Amino acid sequence: MTVKGNETLYRAIRDAVMEEIKAHNIELVQEKDQFIPVSVSARHIHLEQKHADFLFGKGYTFTKHRDISQPGQYSCVEQVTIKGPKSKMDRIRVVAPLRKQTQIEISRTDAIKLGVNPPVRHSGDLKGSAPLTVIGPKGKIELEEGCIIADRHIHMSPADASRYGVENHQKVKIEVDGEKGGMMYGVTVRISDRYALDMHIDTDDANAFGIKGQEYLKLIK
Amino acid sequence: MTVKGNETLYRAIRDAVMEEIKAHNIELVQEKDQFIPVSVSARHIHLEQKHADFLFGKGYTFTKHRDISQPGQYSCVEQVTIKGPKSKMDRIRVVAPLRKQTQIEISRTDAIKLGVNPPVRHSGDLKGSAPLTVIGPKGKIELEEGCIIADRHIHMSPADASRYGVENHQKVKIEVDGEKGGMMYGVTVRISDRYALDMHIDTDDANAFGIKGQEYLKLIK
């Protein structure tokens, strides 16, 4: 690629061209294709002990319906009803094990139907999130907060993170093929040795991008 | 930018660098920011004369509810019920004027709820689209086809098209800011002197990307 006898000139021009490239916002597209499996989270609820007792009765034992992608977590046979100012939705599945604070994850579509306005949040970040009523077989709870739209995120182990070259809390982009393809921005990487590699999106993202779950999507840093 | 006395060498190196750029998929990002207003289409129905007669009675005159973005088109006070194998949805607004063929536009979220599997299509491209039952105040119709998920598209006039530098049926990308930001690929440009500048997306795209309507989104060619 160099021109014999003119290395200095070659470098001067090469650098000038690269300066131009940067000045005009030309992007270097690095072709390290990196793919991540995706799961679609339907609306669900995580319960704290006190609320589990109140909704299902003290000492109630939940029954596993199905394992979900993260080790030790599973959806339960048990379901609740959630109710907002505009409407209610039945058959909201409980996801176990119990958590420190009750958390309801819904989509924007659900939120509009219920008449609530939850923020887009990381799991567990519930301060100032939306109020909602939860109705179980043994009781009804008026939650002052706890309803969120879960952010787009990717669970991975430290070994995965090293392989993909990403850090905890890093925001990445995810590209989707197909007739409703596109890119999701602001996807948060979450690293823990308790995590299995999986991207989680809600049903709005799934339906907008034509994703059914179990696809592999391209990670772009 | 040229180097005096060495034009030939300069051009040789410039061309070699540009070859490298192309070989490594480096994209030229042209910074002509181009923004397009967006509207969100909720589920609705366009009726053909025969079906309007059947559902509302022969010679029925529809009443305007609200103008929509395209000149001469308006949503009506009149509503129908649509019914699929799994459930039904009430309050589906009729959009006038009448069309050559009845067309129902729903989101993937709606489709899952109804239990139908409509294709993603341009308006009017209904061959082999999904069947659906339509119920009006005077009758019920079992449509063999007519239900689609409308593709993402942008209406514009020839003058707009010239300004944005796009052609009829061209596929463009649209970028969205915000905490649920990203890019929509495969957005179809539709040019007609009857069109007003407006991008149309369904409620799934709106809710996935945090779009409420009336925002300006960035067109990327």
Short mmCIF file of C-alpha atoms in Angstrom, two decimals:
data_model
loop_
_atom_site.label_atom_id
_atom_site.label_comp_id
_atom_site.label_asym_id
_atom_site.label_seq_id
_atom_site.Cartn_x
_atom_site.Cartn_y
_atom_site.Cartn_z
CA MET A 1 0.00 0.00 0.00
CA THR A 2 2.90 2.41 0.57
CA VAL A 3 4.49 4.13 -2.41
CA LYS A 4 8.20 3.37 -2.60
CA GLY A 5 10.53 6.32 -2.03
CA ASN A 6 7.72 8.59 -0.89
CA GLU A 7 6.83 7.26 2.60
CA THR A 8 6.76 10.71 4.16
CA LEU A 9 4.44 12.11 1.55
CA TYR A 10 2.33 8.93 1.69
CA ARG A 11 1.87 9.30 5.45
CA ALA A 12 1.12 13.03 5.17
CA ILE A 13 -1.64 12.41 2.66
CA ARG A 14 -2.98 9.32 4.49
CA ASP A 15 -3.23 11.35 7.71
CA ALA A 16 -4.87 14.25 5.89
CA VAL A 17 -7.47 11.90 4.41
CA MET A 18 -8.10 10.33 7.84
CA GLU A 19 -8.56 13.83 9.30
CA GLU A 20 -11.10 14.52 6.57
CA ILE A 21 -12.86 11.27 7.35
CA LYS A 22 -13.16 12.19 11.04
CA ALA A 23 -14.20 15.75 10.22
CA HIS A 24 -17.06 14.44 8.11
CA ASN A 25 -18.27 11.95 10.70
CA ILE A 26 -17.39 8.93 8.67
CA GLU A 27 -17.82 5.90 10.87
CA LEU A 28 -15.46 2.99 11.02
CA VAL A 29 -17.74 -0.04 11.00
CA GLN A 30 -15.87 -2.79 12.71
CA GLU A 31 -16.99 -6.09 11.36
CA LYS A 32 -16.72 -8.17 14.49
CA ASP A 33 -20.12 -9.75 14.33
CA GLN A 34 -21.34 -10.44 17.81
CA PHE A 35 -24.67 -12.08 18.39
CA ILE A 36 -26.81 -12.36 21.52
CA PRO A 37 -29.86 -14.59 22.12
CA VAL A 38 -33.06 -12.70 22.99
CA SER A 39 -36.07 -13.49 25.17
CA VAL A 40 -39.36 -11.60 25.24
CA SER A 41 -40.74 -10.74 28.70
CA ALA A 42 -44.52 -10.55 28.86
CA ARG A 43 -46.08 -8.48 31.66
CA HIS A 44 -45.36 -10.07 35.06
CA ILE A 45 -44.98 -9.39 38.76
CA HIS A 46 -42.24 -10.04 41.33
CA LEU A 47 -43.58 -10.15 44.90
CA GLU A 48 -42.06 -9.22 48.25
CA GLN A 49 -42.85 -11.54 51.19
CA LYS A 50 -45.37 -9.22 52.82
CA HIS A 51 -47.36 -8.82 49.61
CA ALA A 52 -47.16 -12.56 48.80
CA ASP A 53 -48.63 -13.25 52.26
CA PHE A 54 -51.35 -10.69 51.75
CA LEU A 55 -52.34 -11.71 48.20
CA PHE A 56 -52.05 -15.50 48.58
CA GLY A 57 -52.17 -16.15 52.35
CA LYS A 58 -49.42 -16.41 54.97
CA GLY A 59 -46.92 -19.22 54.31
CA TYR A 60 -48.27 -19.87 50.80
CA THR A 61 -45.90 -21.90 48.60
CA PHE A 62 -45.75 -20.96 44.92
CA THR A 63 -45.70 -23.67 42.26
CA LYS A 64 -43.24 -23.55 39.37
CA HIS A 65 -44.84 -23.08 35.96
CA ARG A 66 -41.67 -22.80 33.86
CA ASP A 67 -37.98 -21.99 34.25
CA ILE A 68 -36.96 -18.68 32.73
CA SER A 69 -33.58 -17.85 31.24
CA GLN A 70 -31.88 -16.65 34.42
CA PRO A 71 -30.70 -19.50 36.72
CA GLY A 72 -32.94 -20.09 39.76
CA GLN A 73 -35.77 -17.88 38.46
CA TYR A 74 -39.08 -19.29 37.29
CA SER A 75 -42.58 -18.21 36.42
CA CYS A 76 -45.31 -19.57 38.71
CA VAL A 77 -48.67 -21.17 38.15
CA GLU A 78 -50.10 -18.39 40.33
CA GLN A 79 -51.44 -15.24 38.68
CA VAL A 80 -52.80 -11.90 39.87
CA THR A 81 -54.92 -9.10 38.43
CA ILE A 82 -53.50 -5.60 38.02
CA LYS A 83 -55.75 -2.56 37.91
CA GLY A 84 -55.13 1.03 36.87
CA PRO A 85 -57.42 4.06 36.54
CA LYS A 86 -58.62 3.02 33.06
CA SER A 87 -58.86 -0.78 33.12
CA LYS A 88 -57.61 -3.99 34.64
CA MET A 89 -55.62 -6.92 33.28
CA ASP A 90 -56.02 -10.50 34.48
CA ARG A 91 -53.59 -13.41 34.40
CA ILE A 92 -50.42 -11.52 35.34
CA ARG A 93 -47.93 -14.22 36.17
CA VAL A 94 -45.91 -14.23 39.40
CA VAL A 95 -42.16 -14.70 38.84
CA ALA A 96 -40.25 -16.33 41.73
CA PRO A 97 -38.27 -16.28 43.95
CA LEU A 98 -39.53 -13.44 46.15
CA ARG A 99 -37.80 -10.05 45.90
CA LYS A 100 -37.02 -7.26 48.34
CA GLN A 101 -39.70 -5.04 46.79
CA THR A 102 -42.75 -5.87 44.71
CA GLN A 103 -42.20 -4.95 41.06
CA ILE A 104 -44.62 -5.06 38.13
CA GLU A 105 -43.18 -4.99 34.62
CA ILE A 106 -45.50 -4.02 31.79
CA SER A 107 -45.17 -2.59 28.29
CA ARG A 108 -46.14 0.93 27.19
CA THR A 109 -49.09 -0.63 25.36
CA ASP A 110 -50.26 -2.19 28.66
CA ALA A 111 -49.64 1.10 30.48
CA ILE A 112 -51.83 3.07 28.07
CA LYS A 113 -54.60 0.49 28.44
CA LEU A 114 -54.38 0.53 32.26
CA GLY A 115 -54.13 4.32 32.37
CA VAL A 116 -50.78 4.48 34.19
CA ASN A 117 -47.51 6.16 33.24
CA PRO A 118 -44.58 4.00 34.42
CA PRO A 119 -40.99 5.10 33.81
CA VAL A 120 -38.48 3.05 31.81
CA ARG A 121 -36.22 1.60 34.52
CA HIS A 122 -33.71 -1.07 35.45
CA SER A 123 -35.17 -3.88 37.51
CA GLY A 124 -35.09 -2.94 41.22
CA ASP A 125 -34.94 0.82 40.57
CA LEU A 126 -38.45 1.57 41.76
CA LYS A 127 -38.30 4.92 43.56
CA GLY A 128 -41.03 7.13 42.16
CA SER A 129 -42.26 4.46 39.75
CA ALA A 130 -45.98 4.16 38.94
CA PRO A 131 -48.71 3.20 41.42
CA LEU A 132 -50.96 0.23 40.64
CA THR A 133 -53.55 -1.98 42.32
CA VAL A 134 -52.76 -5.70 42.62
CA ILE A 135 -55.51 -8.22 43.30
CA GLY A 136 -54.82 -11.78 44.42
CA PRO A 137 -57.09 -14.60 45.61
CA LYS A 138 -56.80 -13.51 49.26
CA GLY A 139 -56.43 -9.75 49.10
CA LYS A 140 -55.93 -6.49 47.25
CA ILE A 141 -52.96 -4.13 47.53
CA GLU A 142 -52.79 -0.49 46.51
CA LEU A 143 -49.13 -0.08 45.58
CA GLU A 144 -47.85 3.48 45.76
CA GLU A 145 -44.98 2.56 43.48
CA GLY A 146 -43.53 -0.55 41.82
CA CYS A 147 -44.78 -0.46 38.23
CA ILE A 148 -42.11 0.05 35.56
CA ILE A 149 -41.39 -0.52 31.89
CA ALA A 150 -38.22 -2.62 32.04
CA ASP A 151 -35.32 -1.17 30.10
CA ARG A 152 -33.80 -3.18 27.24
CA HIS A 153 -30.93 -5.13 28.80
CA ILE A 154 -28.54 -8.04 28.33
CA HIS A 155 -27.63 -10.45 31.11
CA MET A 156 -24.19 -12.01 30.82
CA SER A 157 -21.44 -13.65 32.86
CA PRO A 158 -18.01 -12.03 33.32
CA ALA A 159 -16.66 -14.58 30.81
CA ASP A 160 -19.27 -13.50 28.24
CA ALA A 161 -18.46 -9.86 28.91
CA SER A 162 -14.81 -10.49 28.27
CA ARG A 163 -15.63 -12.32 25.04
CA TYR A 164 -17.90 -9.50 23.80
CA GLY A 165 -15.54 -6.81 25.11
CA VAL A 166 -18.19 -4.96 27.13
CA GLU A 167 -18.41 -3.66 30.69
CA ASN A 168 -21.09 -3.69 33.35
CA HIS A 169 -23.73 -0.97 32.75
CA GLN A 170 -22.33 -0.22 29.29
CA LYS A 171 -24.96 0.91 26.78
CA VAL A 172 -24.82 -0.96 23.49
CA LYS A 173 -26.90 -1.11 20.32
CA ILE A 174 -28.66 -4.19 19.04
CA GLU A 175 -29.47 -4.66 15.37
CA VAL A 176 -32.45 -6.65 14.14
CA ASP A 177 -32.94 -8.07 10.64
CA GLY A 178 -36.23 -8.67 8.84
CA GLU A 179 -39.07 -6.68 7.38
CA LYS A 180 -39.49 -4.77 10.66
CA GLY A 181 -35.76 -4.58 11.27
CA GLY A 182 -33.80 -1.77 12.82
CA MET A 183 -31.67 -0.94 15.81
CA MET A 184 -32.39 -0.63 19.49
CA TYR A 185 -30.21 1.97 21.20
CA GLY A 186 -29.43 2.24 24.91
CA VAL A 187 -29.41 -1.47 25.68
CA THR A 188 -27.80 -1.94 29.11
CA VAL A 189 -25.24 -4.68 29.73
CA ARG A 190 -25.57 -6.36 33.14
CA ILE A 191 -22.78 -8.64 34.26
CA SER A 192 -22.90 -11.16 37.09
CA ASP A 193 -21.62 -14.69 37.59
CA ARG A 194 -25.23 -15.59 38.39
CA TYR A 195 -26.37 -14.55 34.91
CA ALA A 196 -26.90 -16.61 31.79
CA LEU A 197 -26.36 -14.89 28.44
CA ASP A 198 -29.70 -13.47 27.34
CA MET A 199 -31.14 -10.19 26.13
CA HIS A 200 -34.51 -9.20 27.59
CA ILE A 201 -37.00 -7.03 25.76
CA ASP A 202 -40.66 -6.34 26.39
CA THR A 203 -43.55 -7.20 24.08
CA ASP A 204 -43.61 -3.73 22.52
CA ASP A 205 -40.03 -4.05 21.33
CA ALA A 206 -40.69 -7.64 20.26
CA ASN A 207 -43.76 -6.74 18.22
CA ALA A 208 -42.29 -3.58 16.72
CA PHE A 209 -39.17 -5.41 15.50
CA GLY A 210 -40.90 -8.68 14.56
CA ILE A 211 -39.03 -10.65 17.26
CA LYS A 212 -40.58 -13.83 18.61
CA GLY A 213 -37.81 -14.79 21.05
CA GLN A 214 -34.88 -17.21 20.76
CA GLU A 215 -33.43 -15.26 17.80
CA TYR A 216 -29.81 -14.14 17.86
CA LEU A 217 -29.43 -10.38 17.50
CA LYS A 218 -26.32 -8.46 16.58
CA LEU A 219 -24.54 -6.50 19.31
CA ILE A 220 -22.98 -3.23 18.15
CA LYS A 221 -20.69 -1.32 20.50
CA MET B 1 -5.74 19.36 -0.09
CA THR B 2 -3.61 18.36 -3.10
CA VAL B 3 0.16 18.26 -2.71
CA LYS B 4 1.82 20.54 -5.22
CA GLY B 5 3.95 18.81 -7.84
CA ASN B 6 2.75 15.34 -6.85
CA GLU B 7 -0.84 15.26 -8.11
CA THR B 8 -0.45 11.81 -9.64
CA LEU B 9 0.90 10.30 -6.45
CA TYR B 10 -1.72 12.15 -4.42
CA ARG B 11 -4.52 10.74 -6.53
CA ALA B 12 -3.04 7.22 -6.41
CA ILE B 13 -2.91 7.25 -2.62
CA ARG B 14 -6.29 8.94 -2.25
CA ASP B 15 -7.87 6.28 -4.45
CA ALA B 16 -6.07 3.51 -2.56
CA VAL B 17 -7.34 4.85 0.76
CA MET B 18 -10.89 5.12 -0.62
CA GLU B 19 -10.60 1.49 -1.80
CA GLU B 20 -9.58 0.53 1.74
CA ILE B 21 -12.51 2.48 3.15
CA LYS B 22 -14.94 0.63 0.91
CA ALA B 23 -13.27 -2.73 1.59
CA HIS B 24 -13.71 -2.27 5.34
CA ASN B 25 -17.34 -1.18 5.12
CA ILE B 26 -16.66 2.28 6.37
CA GLU B 27 -19.82 4.28 5.92
CA LEU B 28 -19.93 7.80 4.66
CA VAL B 29 -22.31 9.49 7.05
CA GLN B 30 -23.65 12.47 5.23
CA GLU B 31 -24.55 15.07 7.74
CA LYS B 32 -27.55 16.52 5.97
CA ASP B 33 -29.96 16.31 8.85
CA GLN B 34 -33.35 15.64 7.46
CA PHE B 35 -36.35 15.46 9.71
CA ILE B 36 -39.84 14.13 9.06
CA PRO B 37 -42.98 14.58 11.18
CA VAL B 38 -44.54 11.35 12.41
CA SER B 39 -48.12 10.25 13.12
CA VAL B 40 -49.21 7.12 14.97
CA SER B 41 -51.98 5.08 13.35
CA ALA B 42 -54.15 3.20 15.80
CA ARG B 43 -56.03 0.15 14.54
CA HIS B 44 -58.68 1.20 11.99
CA ILE B 45 -60.72 0.04 9.01
CA HIS B 46 -61.22 1.31 5.47
CA LEU B 47 -64.49 0.12 3.91
CA GLU B 48 -65.52 -0.67 0.36
CA GLN B 49 -69.01 0.42 -0.70
CA LYS B 50 -70.56 -3.07 -0.55
CA HIS B 51 -69.30 -3.65 2.99
CA ALA B 52 -70.29 -0.17 4.15
CA ASP B 53 -73.82 -0.88 2.88
CA PHE B 54 -73.88 -4.23 4.63
CA LEU B 55 -72.45 -3.08 7.98
CA PHE B 56 -74.23 0.28 8.26
CA GLY B 57 -77.17 0.04 5.85
CA LYS B 58 -77.53 1.00 2.20
CA GLY B 59 -76.89 4.68 1.48
CA TYR B 60 -75.57 5.35 4.97
CA THR B 61 -73.60 8.62 5.27
CA PHE B 62 -70.56 8.58 7.53
CA THR B 63 -69.90 11.48 9.88
CA LYS B 64 -66.47 13.04 10.19
CA HIS B 65 -64.80 12.59 13.56
CA ARG B 66 -61.44 14.17 12.79
CA ASP B 67 -59.25 15.04 9.80
CA ILE B 68 -56.14 12.90 9.50
CA SER B 69 -52.83 14.00 8.05
CA GLN B 70 -53.53 13.08 4.41
CA PRO B 71 -55.70 15.61 2.56
CA GLY B 72 -59.33 14.53 2.12
CA GLN B 73 -59.06 11.60 4.53
CA TYR B 74 -60.77 11.59 7.92
CA SER B 75 -61.66 9.25 10.73
CA CYS B 76 -65.39 8.78 11.28
CA VAL B 77 -67.64 8.79 14.29
CA GLU B 78 -68.71 5.29 13.22
CA GLN B 79 -66.94 2.26 14.66
CA VAL B 80 -67.05 -1.50 14.12
CA THR B 81 -66.01 -4.59 16.05
CA ILE B 82 -63.35 -6.94 14.66
CA LYS B 83 -63.20 -10.57 15.69
CA GLY B 84 -60.53 -13.23 15.29
CA PRO B 85 -60.27 -16.84 16.50
CA LYS B 86 -59.01 -15.78 19.95
CA SER B 87 -60.87 -12.57 20.83
CA LYS B 88 -62.64 -9.51 19.53
CA MET B 89 -61.88 -5.80 19.69
CA ASP B 90 -64.53 -3.10 19.83
CA ARG B 91 -64.39 0.53 18.77
CA ILE B 92 -62.40 0.13 15.55
CA ARG B 93 -62.77 3.45 13.80
CA VAL B 94 -63.83 3.71 10.17
CA VAL B 95 -61.54 5.91 8.05
CA ALA B 96 -63.17 7.60 5.04
CA PRO B 97 -63.56 8.03 2.12
CA LEU B 98 -64.53 4.56 0.89
CA ARG B 99 -61.85 2.41 -0.78
CA LYS B 100 -61.83 -0.16 -3.57
CA GLN B 101 -61.31 -2.98 -1.09
CA THR B 102 -61.98 -3.21 2.62
CA GLN B 103 -58.73 -3.04 4.61
CA ILE B 104 -58.14 -3.44 8.34
CA GLU B 105 -54.86 -2.18 9.78
CA ILE B 106 -53.81 -3.51 13.16
CA SER B 107 -50.58 -3.92 15.11
CA ARG B 108 -48.78 -7.21 15.84
CA THR B 109 -49.91 -6.82 19.47
CA ASP B 110 -53.54 -6.63 18.27
CA ALA B 111 -52.97 -9.59 15.94
CA ILE B 112 -51.67 -11.82 18.75
CA LYS B 113 -54.65 -10.86 20.90
CA LEU B 114 -57.14 -11.56 18.09
CA GLY B 115 -55.39 -14.76 17.08
CA VAL B 116 -54.66 -13.77 13.48
CA ASN B 117 -51.41 -13.58 11.55
CA PRO B 118 -51.51 -10.64 9.12
CA PRO B 119 -48.55 -9.85 6.86
CA VAL B 120 -46.66 -6.55 6.91
CA ARG B 121 -47.90 -4.81 3.77
CA HIS B 122 -48.30 -1.55 1.90
CA SER B 123 -51.80 -0.16 2.03
CA GLY B 124 -53.89 -1.66 -0.80
CA ASP B 125 -51.67 -4.77 -1.19
CA LEU B 126 -54.18 -7.22 0.25
CA LYS B 127 -53.83 -10.41 -1.77
CA GLY B 128 -53.42 -13.30 0.67
CA SER B 129 -53.66 -11.03 3.72
CA ALA B 130 -55.35 -12.28 6.91
CA PRO B 131 -59.05 -13.14 7.24
CA LEU B 132 -61.11 -11.40 9.93
CA THR B 133 -64.72 -10.96 10.99
CA VAL B 134 -66.15 -7.42 10.97
CA ILE B 135 -69.31 -6.58 12.90
CA GLY B 136 -71.28 -3.38 12.33
CA PRO B 137 -74.65 -2.16 13.63
CA LYS B 138 -76.52 -3.71 10.67
CA GLY B 139 -74.52 -6.80 9.77
CA LYS B 140 -71.52 -9.06 10.09
CA ILE B 141 -68.96 -9.84 7.38
CA GLU B 142 -66.53 -12.75 7.26
CA LEU B 143 -63.61 -11.28 5.29
CA GLU B 144 -61.42 -13.85 3.58
CA GLU B 145 -58.63 -11.31 3.37
CA GLY B 146 -58.05 -7.64 4.14
CA CYS B 147 -56.25 -7.57 7.48
CA ILE B 148 -52.65 -6.28 7.40
CA ILE B 149 -49.98 -4.74 9.57
CA ALA B 150 -49.22 -1.53 7.69
CA ASP B 151 -45.57 -1.12 6.78
CA ARG B 152 -43.64 1.88 8.09
CA HIS B 153 -43.95 4.55 5.43
CA ILE B 154 -43.58 8.24 4.67
CA HIS B 155 -46.05 10.20 2.56
CA MET B 156 -44.59 13.14 0.70
CA SER B 157 -45.17 15.40 -2.30
CA PRO B 158 -42.82 15.46 -5.30
CA ALA B 159 -41.46 18.79 -3.98
CA ASP B 160 -40.69 17.18 -0.59
CA ALA B 161 -39.07 14.23 -2.35
CA SER B 162 -36.83 16.54 -4.29
CA ARG B 163 -35.88 18.39 -1.11
CA TYR B 164 -35.05 15.15 0.76
CA GLY B 165 -33.43 13.62 -2.30
CA VAL B 166 -35.49 10.42 -2.26
CA GLU B 167 -37.49 8.48 -4.84
CA ASN B 168 -40.86 6.78 -4.84
CA HIS B 169 -40.73 3.36 -3.13
CA GLN B 170 -37.21 4.01 -1.83
CA LYS B 171 -36.49 2.35 1.52
CA VAL B 172 -34.97 4.69 4.09
CA LYS B 173 -34.02 4.52 7.76
CA ILE B 174 -35.53 6.67 10.47
CA GLU B 175 -33.65 7.45 13.67
CA VAL B 176 -35.39 8.09 16.97
CA ASP B 177 -33.91 9.80 20.04
CA GLY B 178 -34.80 9.20 23.67
CA GLU B 179 -34.52 6.45 26.27
CA LYS B 180 -36.18 3.96 23.89
CA GLY B 181 -34.38 5.35 20.87
CA GLY B 182 -33.06 3.48 17.88
CA MET B 183 -33.55 3.11 14.18
CA MET B 184 -36.37 1.81 12.01
CA TYR B 185 -35.15 0.18 8.83
CA GLY B 186 -37.13 -0.46 5.67
CA VAL B 187 -39.31 2.65 5.82
CA THR B 188 -40.97 3.10 2.42
CA VAL B 189 -41.16 6.52 0.75
CA ARG B 190 -44.45 7.17 -1.07
CA ILE B 191 -44.67 10.17 -3.31
CA SER B 192 -47.81 11.75 -4.71
CA ASP B 193 -49.00 15.30 -5.27
CA ARG B 194 -52.01 14.31 -3.17
CA TYR B 195 -49.79 13.57 -0.15
CA ALA B 196 -48.86 15.76 2.80
CA LEU B 197 -45.47 15.17 4.41
CA ASP B 198 -45.99 12.65 7.22
CA MET B 199 -44.50 9.38 8.39
CA HIS B 200 -46.99 6.73 9.52
CA ILE B 201 -46.17 4.08 12.11
CA ASP B 202 -48.39 1.73 14.06
CA THR B 203 -48.82 1.64 17.83
CA ASP B 204 -46.20 -1.11 18.28
CA ASP B 205 -43.50 1.01 16.70
CA ALA B 206 -44.75 4.06 18.60
CA ASN B 207 -44.70 2.30 21.97
CA ALA B 208 -41.40 0.48 21.38
CA PHE B 209 -39.62 3.72 20.42
CA GLY B 210 -41.40 6.00 22.90
CA ILE B 211 -43.08 8.01 20.12
CA LYS B 212 -46.32 9.84 20.87
CA GLY B 213 -46.84 11.42 17.45
CA GLN B 214 -46.05 14.90 16.10
CA GLU B 215 -42.32 14.43 16.80
CA TYR B 216 -39.81 15.06 14.03
CA LEU B 217 -37.68 12.00 13.28
CA LYS B 218 -34.40 11.93 11.40
CA LEU B 219 -34.39 10.47 7.88
CA ILE B 220 -31.24 8.55 6.99
CA LYS B 221 -30.72 7.44 3.39
#
